[in-house]
Amino acid sequence: MTIGGIIVARGRTSQGKPADNHRGWRLTSAHTSAVVVGILLLTLSVLAGRADIALIGIPGLLAATWAHTTRPTAPPRGNLHEPDGPTTAGELTAALHLTAPHTTADVFHLRINATGHRSTHLALAARPGADADTDERRIALRLSSVRTGPQETFAIDLRGTRHAVWEREADEIRGARRLVLPGAAPLGRLPLPRRLRGLNGPHSSRRLGDGAELRDIHQFAPGDRLRRIDWRTTARRSPELDTLYVRRTYATAEATAVLVVDSRDEVGPDIRTWRGYGTIRVDEPTSLDLARHAAASVAQALVDAGDRVGLEDLARRRRPLPPAAGRRHLRRVVHGLALAHPKERASVHRVRPPQVPADAVVYLFTTVLDDEPLHLVRTWRTKGHPVVVIDTLPDLHPVIENHLWIAWRIARLEREVRLAALADEGVPVVRWAGSERDRAAVRFEALARAAQRHVR
């Protein structure tokens, strides 16, 4: 399947007549120079009466005349082939196929552009085959980037020349917009809610049922299963076997978690790009890239543990992804994370916070640059949901401009006040940027142990 721009012959016009393939070709300055120099030398030879001067100018005129009679009749063709479906972050690949008929250009001039990358210029010989009508060349293209989500890929300008005297206007070959999926980092245990739901799962709940964790030994009662009878305890406590004793265990259940991604804004390490000017570098992740990576890591850890996970996007007013389990649902969550992006308009203010299932733990991925996350956390905690905030603000570059430094100092102080308020209310905050990302697994393990002790 071919994705992206395809440059082919111009086919037919809107009136149904065949298009003129000669259009777009023009003579270069080399042809003009050869004609002018040849005429000047012939004129000089006539005025000076010297035939040797004419012999110097005649080859240039003959070459210009021959080149003019060999005008190309077909444009060069280029097809950009890209892999189907989404890809993962790191490296984007594509293949450019160039086709050169005998009646078209003999040299390809390429200018390969990509957002955030320097332009690359190439000049390739068409090399038409002796026995074939056309010769196809394949050029492998690679684009390195740590960015995720919808990404622009290649934009190629193709221009052909023939015999260095004919050149064609550049045609643009543009690649399709690619969806780059976030990767996932391995995490250990994650904090669980105080109450578990479901009739089966990997965790032991606080209610009676079929499970592996022993609760107590109790006298046989109506409703107890015969396979639960503990004959050793019965023989020890009731030698006459007039009373039976059963082993009662805790039921197994599963945890429910909801990932809430704050995609209302996307900021990079360079504060100068926060105003909407300039281009964010492709080798530096933004806050939304960090949020996608952190959410994908948490989702994979939950699915690996057999728990249920849902997804909610604060910037998109549509139906959220309900909690579910399984590898197929994990792919849906990762795909939804890749589609999260800020709206073009002003930030969206939600009158009501996203609805969260009962007894579910909430993971909020945000930069905490405004008061909206603080309001959401307090609302969820009022309803009894444990909340874990993942700070996705990237490590910022030093600020040189004085006015930007003052603005960031005010924003930083306000952000520190919000983080301090979360800490005072007992809301754990996990930093997910720079070197702190490597210690996130240790932080989650400590939170899981603290939550387990609290439940017990």
Short mmCIF file of C-alpha atoms in Angstrom, two decimals:
data_model
loop_
_atom_site.label_atom_id
_atom_site.label_comp_id
_atom_site.label_asym_id
_atom_site.label_seq_id
_atom_site.Cartn_x
_atom_site.Cartn_y
_atom_site.Cartn_z
CA MET A 1 0.00 0.00 0.00
CA THR A 2 1.36 3.38 -0.96
CA ILE A 3 0.93 6.13 1.59
CA GLY A 4 1.92 9.71 0.98
CA GLY A 5 2.46 11.83 -2.08
CA ILE A 6 2.77 10.15 -5.48
CA ILE A 7 4.26 12.07 -8.37
CA VAL A 8 3.18 10.62 -11.73
CA ALA A 9 2.66 11.83 -15.30
CA ARG A 10 0.01 14.46 -15.54
CA GLY A 11 -2.53 12.15 -17.20
CA ARG A 12 -5.46 14.10 -18.69
CA THR A 13 -6.70 17.62 -18.29
CA SER A 14 -10.11 18.59 -16.98
CA GLN A 15 -11.40 18.83 -20.60
CA GLY A 16 -10.52 15.17 -21.25
CA LYS A 17 -7.58 15.93 -23.56
CA PRO A 18 -4.17 14.35 -22.98
CA ALA A 19 -1.87 16.52 -20.87
CA ASP A 20 1.28 17.98 -22.40
CA ASN A 21 4.21 16.11 -20.90
CA HIS A 22 6.57 18.79 -22.22
CA ARG A 23 5.16 21.27 -19.76
CA GLY A 24 7.37 22.00 -16.79
CA TRP A 25 10.65 21.52 -18.67
CA ARG A 26 12.82 24.54 -19.36
CA LEU A 27 16.30 25.20 -20.73
CA THR A 28 19.08 25.83 -18.24
CA SER A 29 21.66 28.58 -18.25
CA ALA A 30 24.22 26.13 -19.68
CA HIS A 31 22.25 25.93 -22.96
CA THR A 32 21.94 29.70 -23.14
CA SER A 33 25.64 30.16 -22.45
CA ALA A 34 26.62 27.65 -25.16
CA VAL A 35 24.47 29.44 -27.76
CA VAL A 36 25.69 32.93 -26.83
CA VAL A 37 29.35 31.91 -26.73
CA GLY A 38 29.04 30.05 -30.05
CA ILE A 39 27.46 33.03 -31.82
CA LEU A 40 30.08 35.40 -30.40
CA LEU A 41 32.91 33.17 -31.57
CA LEU A 42 31.43 32.85 -35.06
CA THR A 43 30.98 36.61 -35.28
CA LEU A 44 34.53 37.17 -34.07
CA SER A 45 35.89 34.65 -36.62
CA VAL A 46 34.11 36.49 -39.47
CA LEU A 47 35.35 39.89 -38.35
CA ALA A 48 38.90 38.66 -37.76
CA GLY A 49 38.95 36.37 -40.78
CA ARG A 50 40.18 33.42 -38.74
CA ALA A 51 38.60 30.00 -39.22
CA ASP A 52 40.19 28.51 -36.13
CA ILE A 53 38.04 30.71 -33.91
CA ALA A 54 34.91 29.41 -35.66
CA LEU A 55 36.00 25.84 -35.00
CA ILE A 56 35.95 26.61 -31.29
CA GLY A 57 32.39 27.94 -31.32
CA ILE A 58 30.79 25.39 -33.68
CA PRO A 59 30.89 22.42 -31.18
CA GLY A 60 28.99 24.45 -28.60
CA LEU A 61 26.28 25.38 -31.13
CA LEU A 62 26.01 21.78 -32.31
CA ALA A 63 25.72 20.53 -28.75
CA ALA A 64 23.03 23.12 -27.96
CA THR A 65 21.12 22.20 -31.13
CA TRP A 66 21.31 18.49 -30.34
CA ALA A 67 20.20 19.05 -26.76
CA HIS A 68 17.28 21.16 -27.96
CA THR A 69 16.09 18.33 -30.21
CA THR A 70 16.24 15.81 -27.34
CA ARG A 71 13.69 17.58 -25.19
CA PRO A 72 12.30 15.24 -22.47
CA THR A 73 8.82 13.95 -23.12
CA ALA A 74 7.97 12.50 -19.71
CA PRO A 75 8.34 13.80 -16.16
CA PRO A 76 10.29 11.87 -13.50
CA ARG A 77 8.17 9.82 -11.17
CA GLY A 78 8.54 9.27 -7.43
CA ASN A 79 6.51 7.15 -5.03
CA LEU A 80 6.91 7.35 -1.26
CA HIS A 81 6.12 4.03 0.46
CA GLU A 82 5.58 4.06 4.23
CA PRO A 83 4.71 1.20 6.60
CA ASP A 84 1.04 0.64 7.28
CA GLY A 85 -0.47 1.42 10.66
CA PRO A 86 1.03 3.13 13.71
CA THR A 87 4.67 2.83 14.67
CA THR A 88 6.68 3.18 17.86
CA ALA A 89 8.85 6.07 18.92
CA GLY A 90 12.51 6.15 18.00
CA GLU A 91 12.86 5.89 14.24
CA LEU A 92 10.44 6.44 11.36
CA THR A 93 11.24 4.70 8.09
CA ALA A 94 10.07 5.07 4.52
CA ALA A 95 11.22 4.11 1.02
CA LEU A 96 11.35 6.47 -1.96
CA HIS A 97 11.01 4.78 -5.35
CA LEU A 98 12.22 6.83 -8.33
CA THR A 99 11.30 5.83 -11.87
CA ALA A 100 13.23 7.18 -14.85
CA PRO A 101 12.02 6.37 -18.40
CA HIS A 102 14.51 6.83 -21.26
CA THR A 103 12.69 9.95 -22.40
CA THR A 104 12.91 11.71 -19.05
CA ALA A 105 15.65 13.04 -16.78
CA ASP A 106 19.02 11.39 -16.38
CA VAL A 107 19.81 13.02 -13.00
CA PHE A 108 17.53 13.33 -9.97
CA HIS A 109 17.92 16.27 -7.59
CA LEU A 110 16.30 15.69 -4.19
CA ARG A 111 15.76 17.97 -1.24
CA ILE A 112 14.47 15.96 1.72
CA ASN A 113 12.81 17.96 4.50
CA ALA A 114 11.33 16.96 7.85
CA THR A 115 9.94 19.05 10.66
CA GLY A 116 12.67 19.75 13.20
CA HIS A 117 15.46 18.33 11.01
CA ARG A 118 17.95 19.90 8.65
CA SER A 119 17.32 19.57 4.93
CA THR A 120 19.30 16.96 2.99
CA HIS A 121 20.26 17.49 -0.66
CA LEU A 122 20.99 14.58 -2.99
CA ALA A 123 21.91 14.26 -6.67
CA LEU A 124 21.41 10.77 -8.10
CA ALA A 125 22.02 9.39 -11.57
CA ALA A 126 18.93 7.83 -13.10
CA ARG A 127 20.99 5.04 -14.75
CA PRO A 128 18.42 3.83 -17.34
CA GLY A 129 18.93 0.20 -18.23
CA ALA A 130 20.04 -0.85 -21.68
CA ASP A 131 17.37 -3.53 -22.12
CA ALA A 132 14.58 -2.04 -20.01
CA ASP A 133 12.33 0.88 -20.76
CA THR A 134 12.58 2.22 -17.21
CA ASP A 135 14.94 1.95 -14.28
CA GLU A 136 13.71 2.22 -10.70
CA ARG A 137 15.85 3.36 -7.80
CA ARG A 138 15.00 2.81 -4.16
CA ILE A 139 16.19 5.16 -1.42
CA ALA A 140 15.76 4.19 2.22
CA LEU A 141 14.75 7.11 4.47
CA ARG A 142 15.08 7.18 8.26
CA LEU A 143 13.90 9.83 10.66
CA SER A 144 15.00 9.79 14.31
CA SER A 145 12.70 11.35 16.88
CA VAL A 146 11.63 10.85 20.50
CA ARG A 147 8.28 12.54 19.92
CA THR A 148 5.02 10.58 20.04
CA GLY A 149 1.50 11.13 18.82
CA PRO A 150 0.57 12.48 15.36
CA GLN A 151 3.79 13.44 13.60
CA GLU A 152 4.61 14.99 10.24
CA THR A 153 7.13 12.95 8.25
CA PHE A 154 8.95 13.56 5.00
CA ALA A 155 8.45 16.36 2.48
CA ILE A 156 10.57 15.75 -0.63
CA ASP A 157 11.17 18.12 -3.54
CA LEU A 158 11.99 16.15 -6.72
CA ARG A 159 13.59 17.91 -9.67
CA GLY A 160 15.02 16.25 -12.78
CA THR A 161 17.64 17.39 -15.31
CA ARG A 162 18.56 15.97 -18.70
CA HIS A 163 21.92 16.44 -20.39
CA ALA A 164 22.53 19.42 -18.07
CA VAL A 165 20.53 21.65 -20.44
CA TRP A 166 16.96 20.68 -19.53
CA GLU A 167 15.53 20.97 -16.05
CA ARG A 168 12.05 20.43 -14.67
CA GLU A 169 10.19 22.35 -12.02
CA ALA A 170 10.36 20.70 -8.61
CA ASP A 171 7.47 18.41 -7.68
CA GLU A 172 6.61 17.83 -4.04
CA ILE A 173 6.25 14.36 -2.53
CA ARG A 174 4.74 14.59 0.92
CA GLY A 175 4.47 11.71 3.34
CA ALA A 176 1.35 10.93 5.29
CA ARG A 177 0.84 12.05 8.87
CA ARG A 178 2.06 9.17 11.03
CA LEU A 179 0.79 8.11 14.43
CA VAL A 180 3.69 7.29 16.76
CA LEU A 181 2.75 5.11 19.72
CA PRO A 182 4.40 5.69 23.11
CA GLY A 183 6.67 3.07 24.60
CA ALA A 184 6.44 1.65 28.10
CA ALA A 185 8.99 1.36 30.90
CA PRO A 186 8.94 -1.66 33.20
CA LEU A 187 7.34 -0.94 36.56
CA GLY A 188 6.87 -3.09 39.62
CA ARG A 189 3.87 -3.08 41.90
CA LEU A 190 1.46 -0.18 41.84
CA PRO A 191 -0.72 1.17 44.67
CA LEU A 192 -4.12 -0.50 44.89
CA PRO A 193 -7.47 0.99 45.96
CA ARG A 194 -8.80 0.31 49.42
CA ARG A 195 -11.59 -1.91 48.10
CA LEU A 196 -11.36 -4.36 45.22
CA ARG A 197 -14.08 -5.26 42.78
CA GLY A 198 -14.96 -8.39 40.85
CA LEU A 199 -15.34 -12.06 41.68
CA ASN A 200 -11.90 -13.10 40.49
CA GLY A 201 -8.54 -11.52 40.01
CA PRO A 202 -4.93 -11.54 41.15
CA HIS A 203 -5.47 -9.82 44.52
CA SER A 204 -6.98 -10.95 47.81
CA SER A 205 -9.96 -8.89 48.90
CA ARG A 206 -11.36 -8.39 52.41
CA ARG A 207 -14.45 -10.54 51.93
CA LEU A 208 -15.00 -14.29 52.13
CA GLY A 209 -14.81 -16.39 49.03
CA ASP A 210 -12.67 -18.71 46.97
CA GLY A 211 -9.05 -17.74 47.22
CA ALA A 212 -5.62 -18.78 48.38
CA GLU A 213 -5.16 -16.57 51.48
CA LEU A 214 -6.44 -18.18 54.70
CA ARG A 215 -8.88 -16.15 56.79
CA ASP A 216 -9.79 -18.51 59.65
CA ILE A 217 -11.07 -21.96 60.66
CA HIS A 218 -14.82 -22.04 61.26
CA GLN A 219 -17.53 -24.55 62.02
CA PHE A 220 -19.33 -25.98 59.04
CA ALA A 221 -22.43 -23.93 58.19
CA PRO A 222 -25.08 -24.13 55.48
CA GLY A 223 -23.57 -22.91 52.22
CA ASP A 224 -20.03 -24.15 52.90
CA ARG A 225 -18.57 -26.49 50.34
CA LEU A 226 -17.53 -29.98 51.30
CA ARG A 227 -14.12 -29.59 49.69
CA ARG A 228 -13.41 -26.83 52.22
CA ILE A 229 -13.59 -29.22 55.20
CA ASP A 230 -10.31 -29.39 57.10
CA TRP A 231 -10.21 -32.98 58.29
CA ARG A 232 -7.09 -32.56 60.40
CA THR A 233 -8.63 -29.72 62.38
CA THR A 234 -11.90 -31.63 62.63
CA ALA A 235 -10.14 -34.74 63.97
CA ARG A 236 -8.22 -32.66 66.50
CA ARG A 237 -11.12 -30.54 67.77
CA SER A 238 -13.95 -33.03 67.37
CA PRO A 239 -12.72 -36.64 67.72
CA GLU A 240 -16.31 -37.89 67.57
CA LEU A 241 -16.81 -36.07 64.25
CA ASP A 242 -20.00 -34.49 65.54
CA THR A 243 -18.80 -31.07 64.36
CA LEU A 244 -17.04 -30.33 61.09
CA TYR A 245 -14.60 -27.47 60.54
CA VAL A 246 -13.90 -25.71 57.25
CA ARG A 247 -11.12 -23.46 56.05
CA ARG A 248 -12.40 -20.04 55.05
CA THR A 249 -10.33 -17.91 52.70
CA TYR A 250 -10.41 -14.41 51.30
CA ALA A 251 -11.93 -14.03 47.86
CA THR A 252 -9.81 -12.89 44.93
CA ALA A 253 -10.64 -9.67 43.12
CA GLU A 254 -9.18 -7.21 40.66
CA ALA A 255 -8.28 -3.57 40.99
CA THR A 256 -9.69 -0.83 38.77
CA ALA A 257 -7.59 2.15 37.71
CA VAL A 258 -8.40 5.16 35.54
CA LEU A 259 -5.65 7.03 33.68
CA VAL A 260 -6.48 10.72 33.32
CA VAL A 261 -4.20 12.56 30.87
CA ASP A 262 -4.11 16.35 31.05
CA SER A 263 -3.52 17.11 27.36
CA ARG A 264 -4.87 20.67 27.48
CA ASP A 265 -1.39 22.01 26.86
CA GLU A 266 1.95 20.72 25.61
CA VAL A 267 5.14 22.43 26.75
CA GLY A 268 8.74 21.65 25.90
CA PRO A 269 12.02 22.16 27.73
CA ASP A 270 12.51 25.56 26.04
CA ILE A 271 10.31 28.20 27.67
CA ARG A 272 10.53 30.38 24.56
CA THR A 273 8.35 27.88 22.69
CA TRP A 274 5.54 28.12 25.26
CA ARG A 275 4.24 31.29 23.58
CA GLY A 276 3.62 29.38 20.34
CA TYR A 277 6.71 30.67 18.57
CA GLY A 278 9.53 28.49 17.36
CA THR A 279 9.69 24.74 16.87
CA ILE A 280 10.09 22.19 19.63
CA ARG A 281 13.12 20.03 19.04
CA VAL A 282 12.48 16.44 18.00
CA ASP A 283 15.19 15.06 20.28
CA GLU A 284 13.58 16.48 23.43
CA PRO A 285 10.28 15.08 24.77
CA THR A 286 7.50 17.46 25.65
CA SER A 287 5.20 17.26 28.65
CA LEU A 288 2.62 15.36 26.60
CA ASP A 289 5.28 12.91 25.38
CA LEU A 290 6.23 12.23 29.00
CA ALA A 291 2.55 11.85 29.93
CA ARG A 292 2.01 9.32 27.13
CA HIS A 293 5.09 7.35 28.14
CA ALA A 294 4.18 7.35 31.84
CA ALA A 295 0.55 6.40 31.17
CA ALA A 296 1.59 3.58 28.83
CA SER A 297 3.99 2.26 31.49
CA VAL A 298 1.31 2.32 34.19
CA ALA A 299 -1.23 0.70 31.87
CA GLN A 300 1.15 -2.11 30.96
CA ALA A 301 1.97 -2.76 34.62
CA LEU A 302 -1.74 -2.92 35.50
CA VAL A 303 -2.60 -5.22 32.60
CA ASP A 304 0.36 -7.50 33.39
CA ALA A 305 -0.97 -7.79 36.96
CA GLY A 306 -4.45 -8.73 35.69
CA ASP A 307 -6.16 -5.49 36.69
CA ARG A 308 -8.59 -3.29 34.79
CA VAL A 309 -7.56 0.07 33.37
CA GLY A 310 -9.50 2.91 31.72
CA LEU A 311 -8.50 6.12 29.95
CA GLU A 312 -9.81 9.68 30.16
CA ASP A 313 -8.54 12.74 28.24
CA LEU A 314 -9.22 16.14 29.77
CA ALA A 315 -8.90 18.01 26.48
CA ARG A 316 -11.33 15.88 24.48
CA ARG A 317 -15.06 15.96 25.18
CA ARG A 318 -15.96 12.48 24.07
CA ARG A 319 -16.80 9.13 25.56
CA PRO A 320 -13.89 7.83 27.65
CA LEU A 321 -12.39 4.40 27.32
CA PRO A 322 -14.06 2.25 30.01
CA PRO A 323 -11.92 0.06 32.30
CA ALA A 324 -11.13 -3.39 30.97
CA ALA A 325 -8.32 -5.93 31.03
CA GLY A 326 -6.34 -7.88 28.45
CA ARG A 327 -3.73 -7.28 25.79
CA ARG A 328 -6.25 -6.14 23.22
CA HIS A 329 -7.57 -3.49 25.59
CA LEU A 330 -3.98 -2.41 26.32
CA ARG A 331 -3.48 -1.72 22.61
CA ARG A 332 -6.63 0.41 22.63
CA VAL A 333 -5.32 2.38 25.60
CA VAL A 334 -1.93 2.99 23.96
CA HIS A 335 -3.64 4.05 20.75
CA GLY A 336 -5.85 6.46 22.70
CA LEU A 337 -2.79 7.91 24.41
CA ALA A 338 -1.14 8.53 21.04
CA LEU A 339 -4.23 10.44 19.87
CA ALA A 340 -4.20 12.77 22.88
CA HIS A 341 -3.21 16.28 21.82
CA PRO A 342 -4.07 19.87 22.82
CA LYS A 343 -6.97 21.65 21.25
CA GLU A 344 -6.27 24.57 18.92
CA ARG A 345 -8.59 26.82 20.88
CA ALA A 346 -8.19 27.99 24.45
CA SER A 347 -7.88 25.49 27.26
CA VAL A 348 -11.03 23.51 27.97
CA HIS A 349 -12.64 24.07 31.36
CA ARG A 350 -14.64 21.13 32.62
CA VAL A 351 -17.52 22.05 34.89
CA ARG A 352 -17.70 18.48 36.15
CA PRO A 353 -14.69 16.22 36.65
CA PRO A 354 -14.53 12.94 34.69
CA GLN A 355 -16.70 10.19 36.12
CA VAL A 356 -14.65 7.47 37.81
CA PRO A 357 -15.97 3.98 38.68
CA ALA A 358 -16.52 3.21 42.33
CA ASP A 359 -13.48 2.10 44.32
CA ALA A 360 -11.06 2.96 41.50
CA VAL A 361 -7.62 4.49 41.87
CA VAL A 362 -6.96 7.55 39.69
CA TYR A 363 -3.62 8.30 38.02
CA LEU A 364 -3.48 11.94 36.93
CA PHE A 365 -0.74 12.90 34.44
CA THR A 366 -0.34 16.67 34.45
CA THR A 367 2.16 19.54 34.56
CA VAL A 368 0.34 21.29 37.46
CA LEU A 369 0.71 24.66 35.72
CA ASP A 370 -2.80 25.78 36.69
CA ASP A 371 -5.40 25.15 39.40
CA GLU A 372 -7.52 22.70 37.40
CA PRO A 373 -5.61 19.53 38.48
CA LEU A 374 -5.83 20.58 42.12
CA HIS A 375 -9.59 20.99 41.82
CA LEU A 376 -9.96 17.56 40.19
CA VAL A 377 -7.85 15.83 42.83
CA ARG A 378 -9.87 17.29 45.67
CA THR A 379 -13.14 16.29 44.03
CA TRP A 380 -12.00 12.70 43.55
CA ARG A 381 -10.67 12.42 47.07
CA THR A 382 -13.94 13.76 48.43
CA LYS A 383 -15.68 10.84 46.72
CA GLY A 384 -13.24 8.37 48.28
CA HIS A 385 -10.95 7.68 45.32
CA PRO A 386 -7.21 7.41 45.97
CA VAL A 387 -5.29 9.67 43.58
CA VAL A 388 -1.68 9.50 42.38
CA VAL A 389 -0.36 12.55 40.54
CA ILE A 390 2.42 12.05 37.98
CA ASP A 391 4.30 15.29 37.32
CA THR A 392 5.11 15.43 33.58
CA LEU A 393 6.77 18.84 33.36
CA PRO A 394 10.10 18.30 31.52
CA ASP A 395 13.44 19.53 32.79
CA LEU A 396 13.68 23.10 31.53
CA HIS A 397 16.59 24.81 29.86
CA PRO A 398 18.22 27.80 31.57
CA VAL A 399 16.35 31.02 30.80
CA ILE A 400 18.48 33.87 29.45
CA GLU A 401 15.90 36.56 28.65
CA ASN A 402 15.05 38.65 31.70
CA HIS A 403 11.31 38.95 31.02
CA LEU A 404 10.99 35.19 30.47
CA TRP A 405 12.94 34.50 33.65
CA ILE A 406 10.57 36.72 35.67
CA ALA A 407 7.50 35.07 34.12
CA TRP A 408 8.82 31.56 34.78
CA ARG A 409 9.76 32.48 38.35
CA ILE A 410 6.16 33.52 39.05
CA ALA A 411 4.76 30.40 37.37
CA ARG A 412 7.23 28.20 39.24
CA LEU A 413 6.28 29.67 42.62
CA GLU A 414 2.59 29.10 41.90
CA ARG A 415 3.33 25.54 40.82
CA GLU A 416 5.33 24.85 43.98
CA VAL A 417 2.40 26.12 46.07
CA ARG A 418 0.07 23.65 44.33
CA LEU A 419 2.49 20.76 44.82
CA ALA A 420 2.88 21.68 48.49
CA ALA A 421 -0.90 21.70 48.87
CA LEU A 422 -1.10 18.21 47.37
CA ALA A 423 1.60 16.97 49.73
CA ASP A 424 -0.20 18.46 52.75
CA GLU A 425 -3.40 16.67 51.73
CA GLY A 426 -1.59 13.33 51.48
CA VAL A 427 -1.63 13.05 47.67
CA PRO A 428 1.53 11.33 46.38
CA VAL A 429 3.32 13.06 43.50
CA VAL A 430 5.69 11.06 41.27
CA ARG A 431 8.11 12.99 39.08
CA TRP A 432 8.46 11.64 35.53
CA ALA A 433 11.21 13.62 33.81
CA GLY A 434 14.96 13.37 33.42
CA SER A 435 16.73 11.27 36.02
CA GLU A 436 13.58 11.09 38.18
CA ARG A 437 12.01 8.77 35.62
CA ASP A 438 14.45 5.98 36.52
CA ARG A 439 13.41 6.19 40.18
CA ALA A 440 9.68 6.14 39.43
CA ALA A 441 9.50 2.35 39.82
CA VAL A 442 11.01 2.60 43.32
CA ARG A 443 8.55 5.34 44.20
CA PHE A 444 5.57 3.28 43.01
CA GLU A 445 6.81 0.27 44.99
CA ALA A 446 6.94 2.37 48.16
CA LEU A 447 3.42 3.65 47.51
CA ALA A 448 2.18 0.08 46.96
CA ARG A 449 3.65 -1.06 50.28
CA ALA A 450 2.16 1.91 52.11
CA ALA A 451 -1.28 1.25 50.60
CA GLN A 452 -1.06 -2.44 51.54
CA ARG A 453 -0.20 -1.62 55.15
CA HIS A 454 -3.08 0.85 55.27
CA VAL A 455 -5.56 -1.78 54.05
CA ARG A 456 -4.35 -4.36 56.56
#
